[in-house]
Short mmCIF file of C-alpha atoms in Angstrom, two decimals:
data_model
loop_
_atom_site.label_atom_id
_atom_site.label_comp_id
_atom_site.label_asym_id
_atom_site.label_seq_id
_atom_site.Cartn_x
_atom_site.Cartn_y
_atom_site.Cartn_z
CA MET P 753 0.00 0.00 0.00
CA ILE P 754 1.57 3.29 -1.07
CA LYS P 755 1.46 6.33 1.17
CA ASN P 756 -0.76 9.28 0.44
CA GLU P 757 0.82 12.55 -0.65
CA LYS P 758 0.63 14.14 2.79
CA ASP P 759 2.55 11.30 4.43
CA ILE P 760 5.17 11.23 1.69
CA MET P 761 5.83 14.97 1.89
CA GLU P 762 5.93 14.99 5.69
CA SER P 763 8.89 12.59 5.53
CA TRP P 764 10.88 15.02 3.38
CA SER P 765 13.66 17.16 4.82
CA GLY P 766 15.13 20.38 3.46
CA ASP P 767 13.56 22.67 0.90
CA ILE P 768 10.52 20.76 -0.35
CA THR P 769 10.25 23.05 -3.39
CA GLN P 770 13.60 21.81 -4.72
CA PRO P 771 13.48 18.12 -5.73
CA LEU P 772 16.60 16.06 -5.27
CA VAL P 773 15.51 13.88 -8.18
CA SER P 774 13.08 14.15 -11.07
CA ILE P 775 11.58 10.82 -12.13
CA LEU P 776 10.79 10.92 -15.85
CA CYS P 777 8.24 8.51 -17.24
CA ILE P 778 7.54 8.30 -20.97
CA THR P 779 4.31 6.54 -21.84
CA TYR P 780 2.10 5.69 -24.81
CA ASN P 781 -0.83 3.28 -24.73
CA HIS P 782 0.32 1.65 -21.50
CA TYR P 783 -3.13 1.28 -19.94
CA GLY P 784 -2.39 -2.12 -18.45
CA TYR P 785 1.01 -1.12 -17.05
CA ILE P 786 1.14 2.56 -16.07
CA SER P 787 -0.40 2.18 -12.59
CA ARG P 788 2.29 -0.28 -11.54
CA ALA P 789 5.00 2.05 -12.85
CA ILE P 790 3.64 5.11 -11.01
CA GLU P 791 3.20 3.19 -7.76
CA SER P 792 6.78 1.95 -7.95
CA PHE P 793 7.86 5.62 -8.09
CA LEU P 794 5.66 6.71 -5.20
CA SER P 795 6.82 3.74 -3.10
CA GLN P 796 10.44 4.91 -3.06
CA ASP P 797 11.87 5.22 0.45
CA LEU P 798 13.30 8.67 -0.08
CA ARG P 799 13.53 11.32 2.62
CA SER P 800 14.30 14.04 0.10
CA PRO P 801 11.82 15.85 -2.17
CA PHE P 802 11.16 14.28 -5.55
CA GLU P 803 8.88 14.89 -8.51
CA VAL P 804 7.35 12.52 -11.04
CA ILE P 805 7.04 13.93 -14.57
CA ILE P 806 4.91 11.80 -16.87
CA HIS P 807 4.85 12.48 -20.60
CA ASP P 808 1.84 10.88 -22.30
CA ASP P 809 2.33 10.89 -26.06
CA ALA P 810 -1.34 11.16 -27.07
CA SER P 811 -2.40 7.73 -25.82
CA THR P 812 -5.69 6.43 -27.18
CA ASP P 813 -6.38 3.57 -24.74
CA GLY P 814 -7.21 5.39 -21.50
CA THR P 815 -3.66 5.70 -20.19
CA SER P 816 -4.13 9.47 -19.77
CA ASP P 817 -7.19 8.90 -17.54
CA ILE P 818 -5.13 6.79 -15.14
CA ILE P 819 -2.39 9.43 -15.05
CA ARG P 820 -4.95 12.14 -14.27
CA ALA P 821 -6.31 10.06 -11.41
CA TYR P 822 -2.85 9.83 -9.79
CA GLN P 823 -2.21 13.50 -10.46
CA SER P 824 -5.39 14.43 -8.60
CA GLN P 825 -4.24 12.36 -5.59
CA TYR P 826 -0.62 13.60 -5.72
CA PRO P 827 -0.87 17.12 -7.19
CA ASN P 828 2.42 18.30 -5.68
CA ILE P 829 4.41 15.28 -6.80
CA VAL P 830 2.92 13.96 -10.06
CA LYS P 831 3.24 16.44 -12.93
CA SER P 832 1.89 15.46 -16.33
CA ILE P 833 2.41 16.46 -19.95
CA PHE P 834 -0.45 15.41 -22.22
CA GLN P 835 0.10 15.63 -25.96
CA GLU P 836 -2.79 16.04 -28.38
CA GLU P 837 -0.66 14.70 -31.25
CA ASN P 838 1.91 11.93 -31.06
CA GLN P 839 5.33 13.60 -30.89
CA PHE P 840 7.41 10.47 -31.41
CA SER P 841 5.89 10.00 -34.87
CA LYS P 842 6.95 13.57 -35.71
CA GLY P 843 10.59 12.75 -35.00
CA ARG P 844 10.74 14.54 -31.65
CA VAL P 845 12.71 13.06 -28.76
CA VAL P 846 9.94 12.77 -26.16
CA PHE P 847 12.49 12.20 -23.40
CA ASP P 848 13.83 15.70 -24.06
CA ILE P 849 10.34 17.21 -23.75
CA ALA P 850 10.00 15.79 -20.24
CA HIS P 851 13.64 16.50 -19.40
CA LYS P 852 13.18 20.22 -20.03
CA LYS P 853 10.51 20.30 -17.31
CA ALA P 854 12.71 18.56 -14.72
CA ILE P 855 14.15 20.70 -11.93
CA GLY P 856 15.72 17.93 -9.83
CA LYS P 857 19.45 17.69 -9.28
CA TYR P 858 19.30 14.14 -10.64
CA ILE P 859 17.19 12.36 -13.26
CA ALA P 860 15.72 8.88 -12.93
CA TYR P 861 14.16 7.30 -16.00
CA CYS P 862 11.52 4.62 -16.49
CA GLU P 863 9.06 4.04 -19.32
CA GLY P 864 5.39 3.52 -18.55
CA ASP P 865 5.37 -0.22 -19.24
CA ASP P 866 8.28 -0.97 -16.88
CA TYR P 867 8.54 -0.63 -13.10
CA TRP P 868 10.98 -0.71 -10.19
CA MET P 869 11.16 -3.43 -7.55
CA ASP P 870 13.49 -1.94 -4.92
CA PRO P 871 12.10 0.89 -2.72
CA GLN P 872 15.70 1.83 -1.81
CA LYS P 873 16.75 2.28 -5.43
CA ILE P 874 16.62 6.06 -5.79
CA LYS P 875 18.06 6.70 -2.33
CA LEU P 876 21.08 4.49 -2.98
CA GLN P 877 21.77 5.87 -6.44
CA CYS P 878 21.43 9.53 -5.47
CA ALA P 879 23.63 9.00 -2.40
CA TYR P 880 26.36 7.53 -4.59
CA LEU P 881 26.20 10.44 -7.03
CA GLU P 882 26.31 12.90 -4.13
CA ASN P 883 29.54 11.33 -2.85
CA HIS P 884 31.25 10.75 -6.21
CA PRO P 885 31.32 13.94 -8.29
CA HIS P 886 33.36 12.28 -11.07
CA ILE P 887 30.47 9.86 -11.77
CA SER P 888 27.69 11.05 -14.11
CA VAL P 889 25.34 8.04 -13.96
CA THR P 890 24.62 4.95 -11.89
CA SER P 891 22.63 1.88 -12.91
CA HIS P 892 21.75 -1.69 -11.94
CA ASP P 893 20.27 -4.85 -13.44
CA SER P 894 16.82 -5.66 -14.78
CA PHE P 895 14.86 -8.82 -15.54
CA SER P 896 12.25 -9.28 -18.25
CA MET P 897 8.73 -10.62 -17.87
CA ASP P 898 5.92 -11.34 -20.31
CA GLN P 899 2.36 -10.01 -20.10
CA GLU P 900 1.20 -13.04 -18.13
CA GLY P 901 3.81 -12.52 -15.44
CA HIS P 902 6.22 -15.27 -16.51
CA ILE P 903 9.93 -14.52 -16.16
CA ILE P 904 11.65 -14.55 -19.56
CA THR P 905 15.18 -13.83 -18.36
CA GLN P 906 16.52 -13.24 -14.86
CA SER P 907 19.09 -10.73 -16.06
CA ARG P 908 19.02 -8.51 -19.14
CA LEU P 909 22.69 -7.68 -18.67
CA ALA P 910 25.47 -10.09 -19.48
CA ARG P 911 27.73 -10.64 -16.48
CA LYS P 912 30.55 -8.73 -18.19
CA HIS P 913 28.39 -5.58 -18.03
CA HIS P 914 27.92 -5.78 -14.24
CA ARG P 915 30.66 -3.22 -13.72
CA ASP P 916 31.62 0.43 -13.68
CA TYR P 917 32.58 2.20 -16.91
CA SER P 918 35.04 4.99 -17.53
CA ALA P 919 33.89 8.23 -19.12
CA GLN P 920 35.71 7.35 -22.34
CA GLU P 921 34.12 3.90 -22.53
CA MET P 922 30.72 5.51 -22.22
CA ALA P 923 31.41 8.25 -24.75
CA THR P 924 32.73 5.81 -27.35
CA GLY P 925 29.82 3.35 -27.13
CA LYS P 926 31.55 0.62 -25.12
CA ALA P 927 29.22 0.85 -22.10
CA TRP P 928 25.97 -1.04 -21.72
CA MET P 929 23.27 0.14 -19.30
CA LEU P 930 19.49 -0.22 -19.14
CA ASN P 931 17.47 2.98 -19.25
CA LEU P 932 14.90 1.92 -16.61
CA THR P 933 17.73 1.47 -14.09
CA MET P 934 19.63 4.71 -14.68
CA VAL P 935 19.90 7.72 -12.37
CA PHE P 936 22.10 10.51 -13.72
CA ARG P 937 23.01 14.15 -13.23
CA ASN P 938 20.55 16.66 -14.65
CA ILE P 939 22.69 17.94 -17.51
CA ASP P 940 21.47 20.31 -20.20
CA PHE P 941 22.80 18.73 -23.41
CA GLY P 942 21.44 21.55 -25.55
CA ASP P 943 19.70 21.12 -28.88
CA ILE P 944 20.96 18.01 -30.67
CA PRO P 945 18.97 17.54 -33.90
CA GLU P 946 20.67 14.20 -34.61
CA ARG P 947 18.77 12.63 -31.71
CA GLY P 948 15.50 13.13 -33.57
CA LYS P 949 16.78 10.82 -36.32
CA ILE P 950 17.02 7.86 -33.95
CA LYS P 951 14.23 5.61 -32.68
CA ASN P 952 16.11 4.26 -29.65
CA ASN P 953 18.15 6.97 -27.91
CA ASP P 954 19.57 4.85 -25.07
CA LYS P 955 23.08 4.56 -26.50
CA PHE P 956 23.13 8.22 -27.47
CA LEU P 957 22.19 9.25 -23.92
CA ILE P 958 24.87 7.04 -22.38
CA SER P 959 27.46 8.43 -24.80
CA LEU P 960 26.49 12.02 -23.98
CA LEU P 961 26.73 11.32 -20.25
CA GLY P 962 30.23 9.98 -20.87
CA ASN P 963 31.27 13.52 -21.72
CA TYR P 964 30.63 14.42 -18.06
CA GLY P 965 31.95 11.43 -16.11
CA GLY P 966 31.96 7.67 -15.65
CA SER P 967 29.36 5.23 -14.34
CA HIS P 968 28.78 3.00 -11.33
CA PHE P 969 26.94 -0.34 -11.23
CA HIS P 970 24.87 -1.12 -8.11
CA SER P 971 24.90 -4.87 -7.54
CA GLU P 972 23.03 -4.38 -4.25
CA ILE P 973 19.88 -2.95 -5.87
CA GLN P 974 17.10 -5.38 -6.70
CA PRO P 975 16.64 -5.70 -10.49
CA ALA P 976 13.87 -3.65 -12.08
CA CYS P 977 11.16 -5.23 -14.24
CA HIS P 978 10.96 -4.82 -18.00
CA ILE P 979 7.69 -5.99 -19.56
CA VAL P 980 7.97 -7.61 -22.98
CA HIS P 981 4.81 -7.14 -25.04
CA PRO P 982 3.94 -6.82 -28.75
CA ASP P 983 3.31 -3.08 -28.54
CA GLY P 984 6.66 -2.24 -26.93
CA MET P 985 8.64 0.40 -28.80
CA TRP P 986 11.68 -1.90 -29.06
CA SER P 987 10.48 -5.38 -28.12
CA GLY P 988 7.71 -5.07 -30.72
CA LEU P 989 10.25 -4.80 -33.56
CA ASP P 990 11.44 -7.80 -35.55
CA LEU P 991 15.15 -8.68 -35.54
CA ASN P 992 15.94 -7.19 -38.96
CA THR P 993 14.33 -3.87 -38.03
CA ARG P 994 16.31 -3.78 -34.79
CA HIS P 995 19.53 -4.25 -36.74
CA GLU P 996 18.54 -1.45 -39.12
CA GLU P 997 17.73 0.86 -36.22
CA GLN P 998 21.07 0.11 -34.59
CA ILE P 999 22.91 0.94 -37.81
CA ASN P 1000 20.93 4.16 -38.02
CA SER P 1001 21.83 5.02 -34.42
CA TRP P 1002 25.56 4.49 -34.90
CA TYR P 1003 25.48 6.67 -38.03
CA TRP P 1004 23.72 9.64 -36.43
CA ILE P 1005 25.85 9.54 -33.28
CA TYR P 1006 28.87 9.59 -35.59
CA ARG P 1007 27.41 12.57 -37.43
CA TYR P 1008 26.83 14.43 -34.14
CA TYR P 1009 30.36 13.99 -32.87
CA LYS P 1010 31.75 14.88 -36.30
CA ARG P 1011 29.69 18.08 -36.29
CA VAL P 1012 30.88 19.17 -32.83
CA GLY P 1013 34.52 18.35 -33.60
CA LYS P 1014 35.02 15.36 -31.31
CA ASP P 1015 36.76 13.21 -33.89
CA GLU P 1016 37.86 10.45 -31.52
CA TYR P 1017 34.27 9.73 -30.51
CA ALA P 1018 33.06 10.15 -34.11
CA TYR P 1019 35.61 7.58 -35.33
CA ALA P 1020 34.53 5.06 -32.66
CA PHE P 1021 30.90 5.17 -33.80
CA TRP P 1022 31.88 5.16 -37.48
CA ILE P 1023 33.76 1.89 -36.92
CA MET P 1024 30.75 0.45 -35.08
CA TYR P 1025 28.54 1.52 -37.98
CA LEU P 1026 30.79 -0.15 -40.58
CA ARG P 1027 31.13 -3.37 -38.58
CA LYS P 1028 27.37 -3.66 -38.22
CA VAL P 1029 26.79 -3.00 -41.92
CA PHE P 1030 29.40 -5.58 -42.99
CA SER P 1031 28.14 -8.16 -40.48
CA LEU P 1032 24.65 -7.98 -42.00
CA THR P 1033 25.78 -7.95 -45.64
CA SER P 1034 26.12 -11.27 -47.46
CA ARG P 1035 29.51 -12.35 -48.83
CA LYS P 1036 28.00 -12.45 -52.30
CA THR P 1037 26.95 -8.80 -52.09
CA LEU P 1038 30.30 -7.74 -50.61
CA SER P 1039 32.20 -9.59 -53.35
CA LYS P 1040 30.02 -7.99 -56.01
CA GLU P 1041 30.56 -4.50 -54.62
CA PHE P 1042 34.30 -5.13 -54.35
CA LEU P 1043 34.50 -6.22 -58.02
CA ILE P 1044 32.45 -3.23 -59.17
CA ARG P 1045 34.82 -0.86 -57.41
CA ILE P 1046 37.90 -2.65 -58.78
CA LEU P 1047 36.51 -2.50 -62.33
CA ARG P 1048 35.61 1.16 -61.91
CA LEU P 1049 39.10 1.87 -60.66
CA ARG P 1050 40.56 0.08 -63.69
CA ASP P 1051 38.33 2.11 -66.05
CA ILE P 1052 39.39 5.33 -64.34
CA ASN P 1053 43.08 4.38 -64.69
CA LEU P 1054 42.60 3.58 -68.40
CA PHE P 1055 40.82 6.89 -68.90
CA VAL P 1056 43.64 8.80 -67.19
CA LYS P 1057 46.23 7.01 -69.34
CA LYS P 1058 44.31 7.95 -72.51
CA LEU P 1059 44.23 11.59 -71.44
CA ARG P 1060 47.94 11.56 -70.86
CA TRP P 1061 48.55 9.90 -74.23
CA HIS P 1062 46.46 12.50 -76.08
CA GLY P 1063 48.19 15.24 -74.14
CA GLU P 1064 51.56 14.09 -75.35
#
C-alpha cells in the first residue's frame, strides 16, 4: 500500500520546493502497465523531495485517464504532460520534452510499461552520485517478464556488463546500461537535432553522459522489471528492423560527434557503424561491390592514361 501525498511529503527534509531527483516517465498506450509504474515511483523510500514527470504521447487507450487520477491524488508530486498529437511520430525526442521540465538535481528514467522493484533504489543511487562527483550516472540490473507474469530472463545484462565504466568507454559506445535502471546528473545537453533521427536513444544518452563522467553499477539494488509485449517500442520490432535501427543510431551519433569536432568519438561510432553494416551484408553482395569498385578503378586508370597519351 503506497502512502498518500501528505505522508510522503511529511517525511521530506530540506527545501521541499527543490526536488533532489526528477523521475521521468515516458508513456504511450500503457493502460495495463502505467499504474504499476507510477506506484513503484511513489513507493520509493526517499527522505528528500522528488517529482514525477509523466509524458503521455497522445495515448488512445485510456492511459491518460489513469495518469490524471494519480495526479489528482498527488498534485504536488505527479506532474503530467499530455500531448494532443503523437510527438514520437513527428521525429521529436519525447524524453527531451519531459527532461526540459525537470528541476531535480538528478534524473531517474523509467518508461510507462516498466517498473521498479526496490524501494531503496533512488536513495542508494542519489547518495552515490552525491559522494562521487566524477560519476555522471549509476545503474543496476533488470529482468524481463511477459504479459502473463512469466519470467523470460533473470538478467538482461550479461555478467561482463555488471561493472563500472570509464567516461571514455561511455562516450565511445563501449558501455551497456538499461534505461529503466539509470539515475544521472541533470545535464542540459542543448539542442541536438541528430537525436531526432534515432528511434532508440539509449546509447546516445549514455554516450552524452560519458562527456561528463563515468558510471557505477549497483549490484546491491534489486533488479527492475521490463515488460515484454507486442506493442513495446523496441520489443515489438522484428530482428531485422532492430539491426537497421542500430545501424541508423551508430550513423547519427557519428554525425553528431563529427559536427561538434570530437573526432575520436566520431571515429569510434563510425567503426561500429561499418562493422554492423558488414556483419549484415552477405559475402555475395560484398564480393560484387568489391568487383564493381575494382573494375571502376581500372576504367578510371585507363581513362587517365588515354588523357595523358592525347596530351603528349
